[in-house]
PDB file of C-alpha atoms and ligand atoms in Angstrom:
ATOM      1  CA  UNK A   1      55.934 -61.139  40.850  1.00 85.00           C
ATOM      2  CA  UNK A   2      53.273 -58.312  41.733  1.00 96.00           C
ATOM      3  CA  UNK A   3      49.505 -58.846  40.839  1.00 97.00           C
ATOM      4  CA  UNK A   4      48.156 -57.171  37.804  1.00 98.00           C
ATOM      5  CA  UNK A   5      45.500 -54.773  38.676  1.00 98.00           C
ATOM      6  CA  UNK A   6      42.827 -53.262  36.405  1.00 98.00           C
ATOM      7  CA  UNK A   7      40.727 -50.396  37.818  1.00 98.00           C
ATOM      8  CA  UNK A   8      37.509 -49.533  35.628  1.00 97.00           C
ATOM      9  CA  UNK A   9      36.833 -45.545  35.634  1.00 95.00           C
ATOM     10  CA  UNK A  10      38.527 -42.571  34.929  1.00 92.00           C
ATOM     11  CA  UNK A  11      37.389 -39.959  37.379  1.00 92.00           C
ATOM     12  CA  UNK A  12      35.375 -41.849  39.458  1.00 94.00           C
ATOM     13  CA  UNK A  13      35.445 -41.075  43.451  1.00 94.00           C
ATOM     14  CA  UNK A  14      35.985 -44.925  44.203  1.00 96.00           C
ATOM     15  CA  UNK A  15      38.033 -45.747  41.036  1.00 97.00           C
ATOM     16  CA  UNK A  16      40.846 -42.748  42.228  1.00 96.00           C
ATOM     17  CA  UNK A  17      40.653 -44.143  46.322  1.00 97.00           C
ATOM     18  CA  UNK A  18      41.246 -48.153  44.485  1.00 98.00           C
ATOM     19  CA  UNK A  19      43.784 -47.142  41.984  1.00 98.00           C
ATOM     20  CA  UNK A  20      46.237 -44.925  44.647  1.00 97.00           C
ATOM     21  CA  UNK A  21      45.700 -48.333  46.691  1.00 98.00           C
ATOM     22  CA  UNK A  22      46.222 -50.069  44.310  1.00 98.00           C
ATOM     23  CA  UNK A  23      49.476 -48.244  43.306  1.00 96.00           C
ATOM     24  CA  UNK A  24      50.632 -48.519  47.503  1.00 96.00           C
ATOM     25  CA  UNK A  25      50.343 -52.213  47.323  1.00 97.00           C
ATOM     26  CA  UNK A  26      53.971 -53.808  47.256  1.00 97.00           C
ATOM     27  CA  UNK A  27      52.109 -57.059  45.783  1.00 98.00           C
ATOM     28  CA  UNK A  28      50.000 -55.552  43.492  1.00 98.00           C
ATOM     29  CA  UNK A  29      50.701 -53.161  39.900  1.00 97.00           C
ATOM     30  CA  UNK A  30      48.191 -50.918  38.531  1.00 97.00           C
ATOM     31  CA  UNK A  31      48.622 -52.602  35.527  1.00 97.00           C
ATOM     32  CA  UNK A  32      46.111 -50.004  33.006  1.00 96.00           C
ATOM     33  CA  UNK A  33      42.886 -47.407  33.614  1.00 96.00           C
ATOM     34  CA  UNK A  34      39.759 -48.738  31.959  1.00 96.00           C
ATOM     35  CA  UNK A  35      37.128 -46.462  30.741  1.00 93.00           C
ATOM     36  CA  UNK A  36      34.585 -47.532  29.425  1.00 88.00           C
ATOM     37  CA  UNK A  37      33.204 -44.048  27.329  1.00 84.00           C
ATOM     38  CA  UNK A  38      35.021 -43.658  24.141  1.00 72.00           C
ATOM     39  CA  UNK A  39      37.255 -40.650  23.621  1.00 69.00           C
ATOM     40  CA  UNK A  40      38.541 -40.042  27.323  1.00 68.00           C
ATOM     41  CA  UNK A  41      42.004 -40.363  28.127  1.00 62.00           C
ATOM     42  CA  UNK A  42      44.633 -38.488  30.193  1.00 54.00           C
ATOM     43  CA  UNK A  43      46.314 -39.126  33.644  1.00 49.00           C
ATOM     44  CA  UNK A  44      43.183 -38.435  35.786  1.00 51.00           C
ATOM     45  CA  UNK A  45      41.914 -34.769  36.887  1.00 48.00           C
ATOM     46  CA  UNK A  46      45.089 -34.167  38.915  1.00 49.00           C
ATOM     47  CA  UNK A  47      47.730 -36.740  36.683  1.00 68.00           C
ATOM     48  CA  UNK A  48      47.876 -38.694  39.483  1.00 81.00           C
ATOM     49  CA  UNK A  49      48.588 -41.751  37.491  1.00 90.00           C
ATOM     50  CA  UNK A  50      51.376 -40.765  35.305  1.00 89.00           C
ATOM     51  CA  UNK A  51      52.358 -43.464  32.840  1.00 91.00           C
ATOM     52  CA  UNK A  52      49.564 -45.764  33.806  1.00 95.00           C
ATOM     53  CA  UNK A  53      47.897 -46.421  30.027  1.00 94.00           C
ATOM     54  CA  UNK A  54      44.236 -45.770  29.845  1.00 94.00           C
ATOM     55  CA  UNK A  55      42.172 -48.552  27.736  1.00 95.00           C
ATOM     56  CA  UNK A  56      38.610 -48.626  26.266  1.00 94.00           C
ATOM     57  CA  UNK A  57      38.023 -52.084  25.680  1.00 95.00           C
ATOM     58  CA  UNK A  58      39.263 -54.948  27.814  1.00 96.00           C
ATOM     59  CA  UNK A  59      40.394 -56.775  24.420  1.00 96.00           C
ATOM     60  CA  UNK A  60      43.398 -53.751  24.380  1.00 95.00           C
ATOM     61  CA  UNK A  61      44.919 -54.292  28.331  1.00 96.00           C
ATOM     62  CA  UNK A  62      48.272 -54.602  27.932  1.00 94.00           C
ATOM     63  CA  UNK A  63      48.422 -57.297  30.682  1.00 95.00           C
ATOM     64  CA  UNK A  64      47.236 -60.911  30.679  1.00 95.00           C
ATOM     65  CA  UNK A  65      44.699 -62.418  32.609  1.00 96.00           C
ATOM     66  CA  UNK A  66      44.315 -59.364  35.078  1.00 98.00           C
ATOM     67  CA  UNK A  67      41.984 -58.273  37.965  1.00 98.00           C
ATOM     68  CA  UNK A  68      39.312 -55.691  36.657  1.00 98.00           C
ATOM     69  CA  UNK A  69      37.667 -53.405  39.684  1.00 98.00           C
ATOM     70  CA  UNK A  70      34.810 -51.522  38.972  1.00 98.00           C
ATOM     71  CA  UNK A  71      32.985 -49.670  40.700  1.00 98.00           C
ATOM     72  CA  UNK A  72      31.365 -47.720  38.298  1.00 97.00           C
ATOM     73  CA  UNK A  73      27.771 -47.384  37.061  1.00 95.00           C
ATOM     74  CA  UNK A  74      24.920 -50.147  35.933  1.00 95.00           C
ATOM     75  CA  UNK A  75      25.116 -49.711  32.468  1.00 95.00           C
ATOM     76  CA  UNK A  76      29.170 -49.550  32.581  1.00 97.00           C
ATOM     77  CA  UNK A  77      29.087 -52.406  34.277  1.00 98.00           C
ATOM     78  CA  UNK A  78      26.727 -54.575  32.454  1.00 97.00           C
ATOM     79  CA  UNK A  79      28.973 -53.493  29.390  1.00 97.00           C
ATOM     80  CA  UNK A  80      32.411 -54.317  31.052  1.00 98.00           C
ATOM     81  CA  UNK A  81      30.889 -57.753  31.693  1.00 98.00           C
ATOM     82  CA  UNK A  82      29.744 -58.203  28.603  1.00 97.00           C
ATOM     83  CA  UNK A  83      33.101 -58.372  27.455  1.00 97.00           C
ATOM     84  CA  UNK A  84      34.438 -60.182  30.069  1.00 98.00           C
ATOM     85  CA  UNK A  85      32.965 -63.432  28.455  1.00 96.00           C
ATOM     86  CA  UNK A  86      35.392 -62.955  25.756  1.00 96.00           C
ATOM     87  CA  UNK A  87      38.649 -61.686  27.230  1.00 97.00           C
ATOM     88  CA  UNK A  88      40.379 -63.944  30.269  1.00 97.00           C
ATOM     89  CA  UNK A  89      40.653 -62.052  33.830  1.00 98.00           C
ATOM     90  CA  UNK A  90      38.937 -61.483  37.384  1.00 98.00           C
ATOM     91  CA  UNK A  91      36.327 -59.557  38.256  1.00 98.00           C
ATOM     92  CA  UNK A  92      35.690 -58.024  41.575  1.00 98.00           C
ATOM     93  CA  UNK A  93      32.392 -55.575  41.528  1.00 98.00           C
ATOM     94  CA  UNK A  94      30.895 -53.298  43.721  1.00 98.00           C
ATOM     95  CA  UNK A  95      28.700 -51.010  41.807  1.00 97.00           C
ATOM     96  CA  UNK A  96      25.665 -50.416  42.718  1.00 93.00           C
ATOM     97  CA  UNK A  97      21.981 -50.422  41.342  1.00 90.00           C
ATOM     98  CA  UNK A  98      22.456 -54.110  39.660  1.00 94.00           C
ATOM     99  CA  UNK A  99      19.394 -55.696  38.377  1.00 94.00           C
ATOM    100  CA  UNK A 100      18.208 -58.901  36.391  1.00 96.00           C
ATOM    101  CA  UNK A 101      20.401 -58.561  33.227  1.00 97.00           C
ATOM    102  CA  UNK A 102      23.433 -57.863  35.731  1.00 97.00           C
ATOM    103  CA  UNK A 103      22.839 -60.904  37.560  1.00 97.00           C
ATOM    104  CA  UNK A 104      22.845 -63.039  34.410  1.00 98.00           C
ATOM    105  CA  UNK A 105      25.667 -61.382  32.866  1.00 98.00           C
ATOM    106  CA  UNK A 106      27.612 -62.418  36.418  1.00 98.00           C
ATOM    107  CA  UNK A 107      26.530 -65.726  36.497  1.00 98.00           C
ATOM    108  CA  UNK A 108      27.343 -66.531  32.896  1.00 98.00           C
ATOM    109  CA  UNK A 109      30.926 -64.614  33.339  1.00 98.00           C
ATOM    110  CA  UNK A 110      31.538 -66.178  36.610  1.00 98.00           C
ATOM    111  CA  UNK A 111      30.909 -69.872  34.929  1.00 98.00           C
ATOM    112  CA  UNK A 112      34.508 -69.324  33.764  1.00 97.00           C
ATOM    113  CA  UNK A 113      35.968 -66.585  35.353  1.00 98.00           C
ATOM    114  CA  UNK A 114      36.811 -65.698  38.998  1.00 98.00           C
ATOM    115  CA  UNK A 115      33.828 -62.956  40.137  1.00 98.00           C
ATOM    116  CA  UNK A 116      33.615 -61.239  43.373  1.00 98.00           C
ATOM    117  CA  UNK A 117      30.808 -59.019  43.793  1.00 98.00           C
ATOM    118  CA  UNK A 118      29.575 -57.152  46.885  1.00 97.00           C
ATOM    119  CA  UNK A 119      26.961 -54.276  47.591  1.00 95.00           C
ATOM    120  CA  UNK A 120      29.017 -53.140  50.175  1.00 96.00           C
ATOM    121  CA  UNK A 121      32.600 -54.064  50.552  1.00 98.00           C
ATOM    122  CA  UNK A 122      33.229 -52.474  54.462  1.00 98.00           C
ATOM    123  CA  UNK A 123      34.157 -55.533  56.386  1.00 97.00           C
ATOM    124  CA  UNK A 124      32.740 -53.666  59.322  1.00 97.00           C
ATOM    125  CA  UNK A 125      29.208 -54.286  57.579  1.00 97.00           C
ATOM    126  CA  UNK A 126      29.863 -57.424  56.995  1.00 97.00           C
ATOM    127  CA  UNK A 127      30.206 -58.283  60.468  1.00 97.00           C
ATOM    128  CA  UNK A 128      26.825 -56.047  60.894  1.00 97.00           C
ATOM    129  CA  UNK A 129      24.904 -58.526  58.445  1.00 96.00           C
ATOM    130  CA  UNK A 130      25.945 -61.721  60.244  1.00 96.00           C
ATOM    131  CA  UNK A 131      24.867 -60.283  63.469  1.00 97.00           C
ATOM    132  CA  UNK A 132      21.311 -58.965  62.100  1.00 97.00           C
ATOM    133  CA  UNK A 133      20.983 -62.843  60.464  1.00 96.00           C
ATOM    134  CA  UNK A 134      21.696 -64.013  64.093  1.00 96.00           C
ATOM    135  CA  UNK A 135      18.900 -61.781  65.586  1.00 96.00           C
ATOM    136  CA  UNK A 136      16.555 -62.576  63.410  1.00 96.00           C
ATOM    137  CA  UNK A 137      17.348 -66.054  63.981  1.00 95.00           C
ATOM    138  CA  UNK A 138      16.580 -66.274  67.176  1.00 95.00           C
ATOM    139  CA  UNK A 139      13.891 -63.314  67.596  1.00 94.00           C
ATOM    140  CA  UNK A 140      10.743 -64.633  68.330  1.00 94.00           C
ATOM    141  CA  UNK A 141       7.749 -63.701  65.727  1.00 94.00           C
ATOM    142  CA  UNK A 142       6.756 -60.481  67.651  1.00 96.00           C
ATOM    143  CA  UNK A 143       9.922 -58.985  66.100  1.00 96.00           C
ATOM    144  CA  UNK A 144      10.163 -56.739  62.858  1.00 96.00           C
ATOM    145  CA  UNK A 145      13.007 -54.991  61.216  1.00 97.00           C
ATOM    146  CA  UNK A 146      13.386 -51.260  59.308  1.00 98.00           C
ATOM    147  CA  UNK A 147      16.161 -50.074  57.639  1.00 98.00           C
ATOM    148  CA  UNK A 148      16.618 -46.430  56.784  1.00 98.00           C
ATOM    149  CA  UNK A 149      19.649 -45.507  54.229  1.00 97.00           C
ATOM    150  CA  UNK A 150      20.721 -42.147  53.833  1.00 97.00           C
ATOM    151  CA  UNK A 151      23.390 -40.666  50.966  1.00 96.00           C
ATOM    152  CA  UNK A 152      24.542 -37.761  49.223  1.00 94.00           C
ATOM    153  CA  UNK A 153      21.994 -35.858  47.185  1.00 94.00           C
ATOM    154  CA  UNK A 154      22.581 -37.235  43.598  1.00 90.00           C
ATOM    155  CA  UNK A 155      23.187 -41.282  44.766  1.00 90.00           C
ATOM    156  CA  UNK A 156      21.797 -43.175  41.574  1.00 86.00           C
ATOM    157  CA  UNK A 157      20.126 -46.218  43.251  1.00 90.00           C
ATOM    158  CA  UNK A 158      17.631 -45.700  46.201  1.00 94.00           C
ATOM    159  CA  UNK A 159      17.014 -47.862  48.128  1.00 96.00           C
ATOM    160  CA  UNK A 160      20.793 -48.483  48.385  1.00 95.00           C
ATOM    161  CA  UNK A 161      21.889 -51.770  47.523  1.00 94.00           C
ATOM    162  CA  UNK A 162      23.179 -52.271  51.035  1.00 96.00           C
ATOM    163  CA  UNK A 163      20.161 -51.280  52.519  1.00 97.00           C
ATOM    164  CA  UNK A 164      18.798 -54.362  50.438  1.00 96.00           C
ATOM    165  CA  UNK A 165      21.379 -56.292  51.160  1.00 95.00           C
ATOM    166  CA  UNK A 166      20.250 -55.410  55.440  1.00 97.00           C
ATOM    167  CA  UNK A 167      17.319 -55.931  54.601  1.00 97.00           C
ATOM    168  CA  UNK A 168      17.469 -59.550  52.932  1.00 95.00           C
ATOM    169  CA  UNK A 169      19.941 -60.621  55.596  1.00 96.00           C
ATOM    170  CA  UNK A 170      17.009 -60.026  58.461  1.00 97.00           C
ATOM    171  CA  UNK A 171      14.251 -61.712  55.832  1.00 96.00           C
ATOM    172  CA  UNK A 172      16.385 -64.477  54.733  1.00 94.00           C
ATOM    173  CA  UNK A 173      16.495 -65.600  58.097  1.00 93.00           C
ATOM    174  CA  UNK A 174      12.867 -65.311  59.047  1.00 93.00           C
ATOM    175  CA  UNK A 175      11.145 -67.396  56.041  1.00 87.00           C
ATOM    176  CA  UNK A 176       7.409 -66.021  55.570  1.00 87.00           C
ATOM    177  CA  UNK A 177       7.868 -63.022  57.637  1.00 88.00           C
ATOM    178  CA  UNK A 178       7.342 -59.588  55.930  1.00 89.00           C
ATOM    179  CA  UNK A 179      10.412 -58.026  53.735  1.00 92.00           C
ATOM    180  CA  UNK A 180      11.828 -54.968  56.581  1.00 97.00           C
ATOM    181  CA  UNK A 181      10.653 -51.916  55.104  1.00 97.00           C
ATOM    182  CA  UNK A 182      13.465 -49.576  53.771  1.00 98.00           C
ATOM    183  CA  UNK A 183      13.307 -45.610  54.019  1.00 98.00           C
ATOM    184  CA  UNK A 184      15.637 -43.590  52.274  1.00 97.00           C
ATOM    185  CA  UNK A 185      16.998 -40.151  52.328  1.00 96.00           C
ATOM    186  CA  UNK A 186      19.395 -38.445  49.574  1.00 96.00           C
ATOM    187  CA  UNK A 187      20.704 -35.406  51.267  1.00 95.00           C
ATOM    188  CA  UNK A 188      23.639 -32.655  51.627  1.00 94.00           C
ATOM    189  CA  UNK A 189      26.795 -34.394  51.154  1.00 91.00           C
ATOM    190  CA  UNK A 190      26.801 -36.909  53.617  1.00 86.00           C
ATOM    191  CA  UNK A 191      28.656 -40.600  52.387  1.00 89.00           C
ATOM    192  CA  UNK A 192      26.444 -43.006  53.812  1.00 94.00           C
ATOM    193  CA  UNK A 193      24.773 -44.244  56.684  1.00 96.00           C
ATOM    194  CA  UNK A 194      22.798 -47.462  57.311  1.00 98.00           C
ATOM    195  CA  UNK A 195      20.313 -47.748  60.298  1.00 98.00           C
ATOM    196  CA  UNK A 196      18.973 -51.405  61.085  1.00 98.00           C
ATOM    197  CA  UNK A 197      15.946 -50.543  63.908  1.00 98.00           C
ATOM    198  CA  UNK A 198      14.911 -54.306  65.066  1.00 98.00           C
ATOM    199  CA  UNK A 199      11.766 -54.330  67.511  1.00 97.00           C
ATOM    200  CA  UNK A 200      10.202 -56.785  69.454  1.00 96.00           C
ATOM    201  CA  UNK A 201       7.385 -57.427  72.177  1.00 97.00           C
ATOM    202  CA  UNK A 202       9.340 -55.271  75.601  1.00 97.00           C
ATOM    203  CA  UNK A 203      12.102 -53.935  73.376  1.00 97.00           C
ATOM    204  CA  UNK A 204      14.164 -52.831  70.699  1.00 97.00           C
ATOM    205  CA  UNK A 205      17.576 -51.993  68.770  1.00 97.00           C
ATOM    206  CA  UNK A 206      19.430 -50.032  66.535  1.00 98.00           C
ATOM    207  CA  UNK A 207      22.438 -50.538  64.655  1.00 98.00           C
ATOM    208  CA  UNK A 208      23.797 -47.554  62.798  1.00 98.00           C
ATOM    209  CA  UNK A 209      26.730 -47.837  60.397  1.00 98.00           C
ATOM    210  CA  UNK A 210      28.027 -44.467  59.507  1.00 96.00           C
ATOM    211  CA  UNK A 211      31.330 -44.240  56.600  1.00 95.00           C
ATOM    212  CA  UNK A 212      32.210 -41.050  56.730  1.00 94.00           C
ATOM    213  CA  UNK A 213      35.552 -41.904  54.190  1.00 96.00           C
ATOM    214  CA  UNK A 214      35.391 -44.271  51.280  1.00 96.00           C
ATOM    215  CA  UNK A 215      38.720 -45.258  52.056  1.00 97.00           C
ATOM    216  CA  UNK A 216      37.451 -47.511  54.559  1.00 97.00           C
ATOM    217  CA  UNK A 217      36.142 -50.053  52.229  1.00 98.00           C
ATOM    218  CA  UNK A 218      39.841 -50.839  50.504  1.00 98.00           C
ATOM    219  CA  UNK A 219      40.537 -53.187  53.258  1.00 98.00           C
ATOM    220  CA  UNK A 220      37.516 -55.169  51.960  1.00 98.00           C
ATOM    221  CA  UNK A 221      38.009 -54.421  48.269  1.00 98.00           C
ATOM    222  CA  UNK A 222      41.996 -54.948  48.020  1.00 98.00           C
ATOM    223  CA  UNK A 223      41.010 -58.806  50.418  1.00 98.00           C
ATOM    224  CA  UNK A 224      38.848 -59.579  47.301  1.00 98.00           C
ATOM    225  CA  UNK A 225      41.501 -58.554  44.584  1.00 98.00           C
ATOM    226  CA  UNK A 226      44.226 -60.808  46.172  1.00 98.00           C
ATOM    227  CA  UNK A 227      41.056 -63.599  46.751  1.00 98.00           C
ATOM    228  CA  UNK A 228      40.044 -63.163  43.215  1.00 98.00           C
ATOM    229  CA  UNK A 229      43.775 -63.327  41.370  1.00 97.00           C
ATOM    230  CA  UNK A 230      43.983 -66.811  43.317  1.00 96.00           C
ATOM    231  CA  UNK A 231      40.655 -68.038  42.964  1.00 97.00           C
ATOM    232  CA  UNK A 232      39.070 -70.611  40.255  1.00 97.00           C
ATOM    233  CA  UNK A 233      35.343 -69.660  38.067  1.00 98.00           C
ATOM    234  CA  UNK A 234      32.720 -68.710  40.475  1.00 98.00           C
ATOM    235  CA  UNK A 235      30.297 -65.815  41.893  1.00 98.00           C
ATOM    236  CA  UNK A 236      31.502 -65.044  45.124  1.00 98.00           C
ATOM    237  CA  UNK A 237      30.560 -62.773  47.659  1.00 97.00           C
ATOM    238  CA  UNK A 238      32.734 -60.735  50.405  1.00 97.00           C
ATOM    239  CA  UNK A 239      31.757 -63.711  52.940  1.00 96.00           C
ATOM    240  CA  UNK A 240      33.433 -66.061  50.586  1.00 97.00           C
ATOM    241  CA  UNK A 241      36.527 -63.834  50.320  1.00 97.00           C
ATOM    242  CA  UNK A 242      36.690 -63.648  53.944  1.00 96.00           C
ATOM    243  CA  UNK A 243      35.882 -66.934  54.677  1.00 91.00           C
ATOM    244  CA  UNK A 244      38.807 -68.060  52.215  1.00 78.00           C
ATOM    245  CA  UNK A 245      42.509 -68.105  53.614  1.00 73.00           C
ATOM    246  CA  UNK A 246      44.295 -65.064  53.067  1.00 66.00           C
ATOM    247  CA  UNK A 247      46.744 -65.296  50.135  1.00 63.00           C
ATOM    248  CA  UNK A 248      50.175 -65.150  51.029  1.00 52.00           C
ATOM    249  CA  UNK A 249      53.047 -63.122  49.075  1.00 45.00           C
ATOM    250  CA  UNK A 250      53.961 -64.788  45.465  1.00 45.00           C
TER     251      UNK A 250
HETATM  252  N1  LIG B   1      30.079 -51.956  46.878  1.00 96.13           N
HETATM  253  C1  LIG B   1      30.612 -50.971  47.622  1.00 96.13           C
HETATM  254  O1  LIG B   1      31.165 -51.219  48.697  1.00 96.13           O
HETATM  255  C2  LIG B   1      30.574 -49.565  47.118  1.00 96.13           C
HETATM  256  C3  LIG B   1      31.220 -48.546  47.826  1.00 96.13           C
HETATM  257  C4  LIG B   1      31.202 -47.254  47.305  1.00 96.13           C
HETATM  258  C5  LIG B   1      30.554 -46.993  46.103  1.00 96.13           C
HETATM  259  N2  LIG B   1      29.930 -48.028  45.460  1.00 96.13           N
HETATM  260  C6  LIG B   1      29.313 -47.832  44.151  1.00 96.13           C
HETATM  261  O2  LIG B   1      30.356 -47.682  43.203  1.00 96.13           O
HETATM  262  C7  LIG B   1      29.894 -46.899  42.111  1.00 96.13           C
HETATM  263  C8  LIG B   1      30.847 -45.726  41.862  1.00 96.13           C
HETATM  264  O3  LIG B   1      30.823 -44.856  42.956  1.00 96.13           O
HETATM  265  P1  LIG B   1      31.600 -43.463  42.899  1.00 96.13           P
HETATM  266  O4  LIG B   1      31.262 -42.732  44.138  1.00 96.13           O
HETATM  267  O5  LIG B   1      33.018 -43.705  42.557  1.00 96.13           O
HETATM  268  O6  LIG B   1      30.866 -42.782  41.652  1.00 96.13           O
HETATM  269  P2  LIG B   1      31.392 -41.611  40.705  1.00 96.13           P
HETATM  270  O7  LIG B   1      32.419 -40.800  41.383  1.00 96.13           O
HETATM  271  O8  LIG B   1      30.161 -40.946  40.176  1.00 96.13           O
HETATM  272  O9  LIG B   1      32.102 -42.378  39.494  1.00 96.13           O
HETATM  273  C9  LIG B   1      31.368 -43.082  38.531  1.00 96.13           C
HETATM  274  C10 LIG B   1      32.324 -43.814  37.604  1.00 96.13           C
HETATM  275  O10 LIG B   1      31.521 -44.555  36.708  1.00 96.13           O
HETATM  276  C11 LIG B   1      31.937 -44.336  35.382  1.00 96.13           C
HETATM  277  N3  LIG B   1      30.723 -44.179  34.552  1.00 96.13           N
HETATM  278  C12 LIG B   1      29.584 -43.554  34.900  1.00 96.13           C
HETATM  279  N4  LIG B   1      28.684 -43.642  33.901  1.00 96.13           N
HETATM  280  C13 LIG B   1      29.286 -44.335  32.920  1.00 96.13           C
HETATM  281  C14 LIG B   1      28.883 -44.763  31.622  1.00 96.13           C
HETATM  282  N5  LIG B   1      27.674 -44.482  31.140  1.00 96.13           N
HETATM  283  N6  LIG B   1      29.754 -45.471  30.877  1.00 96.13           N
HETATM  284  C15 LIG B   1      30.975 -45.746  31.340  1.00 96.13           C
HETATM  285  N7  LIG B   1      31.428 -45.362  32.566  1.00 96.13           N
HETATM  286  C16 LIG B   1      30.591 -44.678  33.337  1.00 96.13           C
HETATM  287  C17 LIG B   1      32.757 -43.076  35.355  1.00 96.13           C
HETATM  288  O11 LIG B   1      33.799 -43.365  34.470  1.00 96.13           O
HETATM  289  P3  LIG B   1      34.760 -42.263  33.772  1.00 96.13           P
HETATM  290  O12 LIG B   1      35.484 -41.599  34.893  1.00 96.13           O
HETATM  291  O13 LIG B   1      35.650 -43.106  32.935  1.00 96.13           O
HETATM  292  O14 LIG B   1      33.859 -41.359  33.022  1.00 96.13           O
HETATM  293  C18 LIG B   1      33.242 -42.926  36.810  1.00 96.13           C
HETATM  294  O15 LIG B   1      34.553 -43.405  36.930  1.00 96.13           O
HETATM  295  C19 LIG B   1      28.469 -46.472  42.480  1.00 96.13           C
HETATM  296  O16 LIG B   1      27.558 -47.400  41.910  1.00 96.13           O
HETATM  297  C20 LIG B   1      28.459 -46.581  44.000  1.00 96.13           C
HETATM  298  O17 LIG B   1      27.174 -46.750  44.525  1.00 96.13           O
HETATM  299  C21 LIG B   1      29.932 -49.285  45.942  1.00 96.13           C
END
């Protein structure tokens, strides 16, 4: 028995790179298309999804109990969860830009639901923010931290949400010190690219995380929809999902 799948987004750059994945996956079935704008419809701008029904409201899926990915926008995604609370399945989110009614919304949802939600679902930055909350750990207290983000002219949320999320993993670890300062740039085309400059009293570091193809975060964000099918209510993040044994086939 193969996984039902849910991908939130029509023409979305992220929702098309999750749902092809999604379709490649042997243990998982793109089970239906959610947008969440009334009156689109259609098999995607090239039909690459032929036969794969497109919903509006998570009350019509045509699956039970399903995993919804979105990666969409704030308001999209405070109304997908919204409805979440009414209609049984698991969440795994990664769009960006979520604030104060967001984090509610999750934390109600996730009281009965399975949530994973991440600002940045590359494992490779993952292993980047464990090794910043190590430095920062063990830096003494002539050390600060910066963290510049730069994306494609038109990126909605600036700073980025992983540049917070850099950013919070250095300050978490050093109680009292000053938040890093974030710069950021929205330029030409370019994807994204994270630079953590750490300095201290004699000398200093960089680490620069460049994704230059947003396929590289569906090892990250196909972990957490096999994590979240399995998993019991809760928040969890992409350190949880990692942390977590790795499903095995059904
Ligand atoms: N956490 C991570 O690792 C990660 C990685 C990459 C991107 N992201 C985030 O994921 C999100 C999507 O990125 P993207 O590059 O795929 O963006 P995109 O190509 O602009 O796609 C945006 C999607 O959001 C939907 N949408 C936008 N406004 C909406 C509204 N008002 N109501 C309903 N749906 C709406 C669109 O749905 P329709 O097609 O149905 O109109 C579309 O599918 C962004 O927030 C981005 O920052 C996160």
């Amino acid at each position: 028995m193969t996984r039902p799948v849910v991908v939130a987004g029509l023409t979305g750059r992220m929702a098309g790179v999750i749902g092809r994945a999604v379709l490649d996956a042997p243990d998982l079935t793109l089970a239906a298309r959610l947008s969440l704008r009334p009156g689109r419809g259609g098999d995607g701008p090239d039909g690459e999804f032929p036969g794969v029904p497109v919903v509006h409201r998570l009350a019509d899926l045509p699956v039970a109990d399903p995993v919804v990915v979105d990666f969409t926008a704030e308001e999209a995604t405070a109304g997908l969860l919204e409805q979440a609370r009414a209609v049984p399945c698991a969440l795994v989110v990664g769009t960006s830009g979520l604030g104060d009614r967001h984090r509610r919304l999750l934390a109600e949802v996730g009281e009965r639901r399975p949530v994973v939600v991440a600002a940045n679902f590359s494992l490779t930055l993952l292993a980047v923010t464990r090794f910043l909350r190590e430095l920062a750990a063990q830096a003494d207290d002539s050390w600060d931290a910066g963290v510049t983000d730069l994306h494609f002219a038109g990126k909605r949320d600036r700073p980025s949400a992983t540049a917070g999320h850099l950013a919070a993993a250095w300050q978490g670890s050093r109680p009292g010190a000053p938040a890093p300062e974030i710069a950021s740039f929205r330029l030409g085309d370019a994807l994204s690219e994270h630079r953590v400059v750490a300095a201290g009293s004699g000398e200093h570091l960089e680490v620069l995380h460049r994704m230059a193809d947003r396929r590289a975060f569906l090892p990250g964000v196909l972990r957490a929809i096999r994590y979240a099918a399995e998993a019991g209510p809760g928040v969890r993040s992409l350190e949880d999902v990692v942390g977590a044994p790795a499903p095995g086939p059904r």
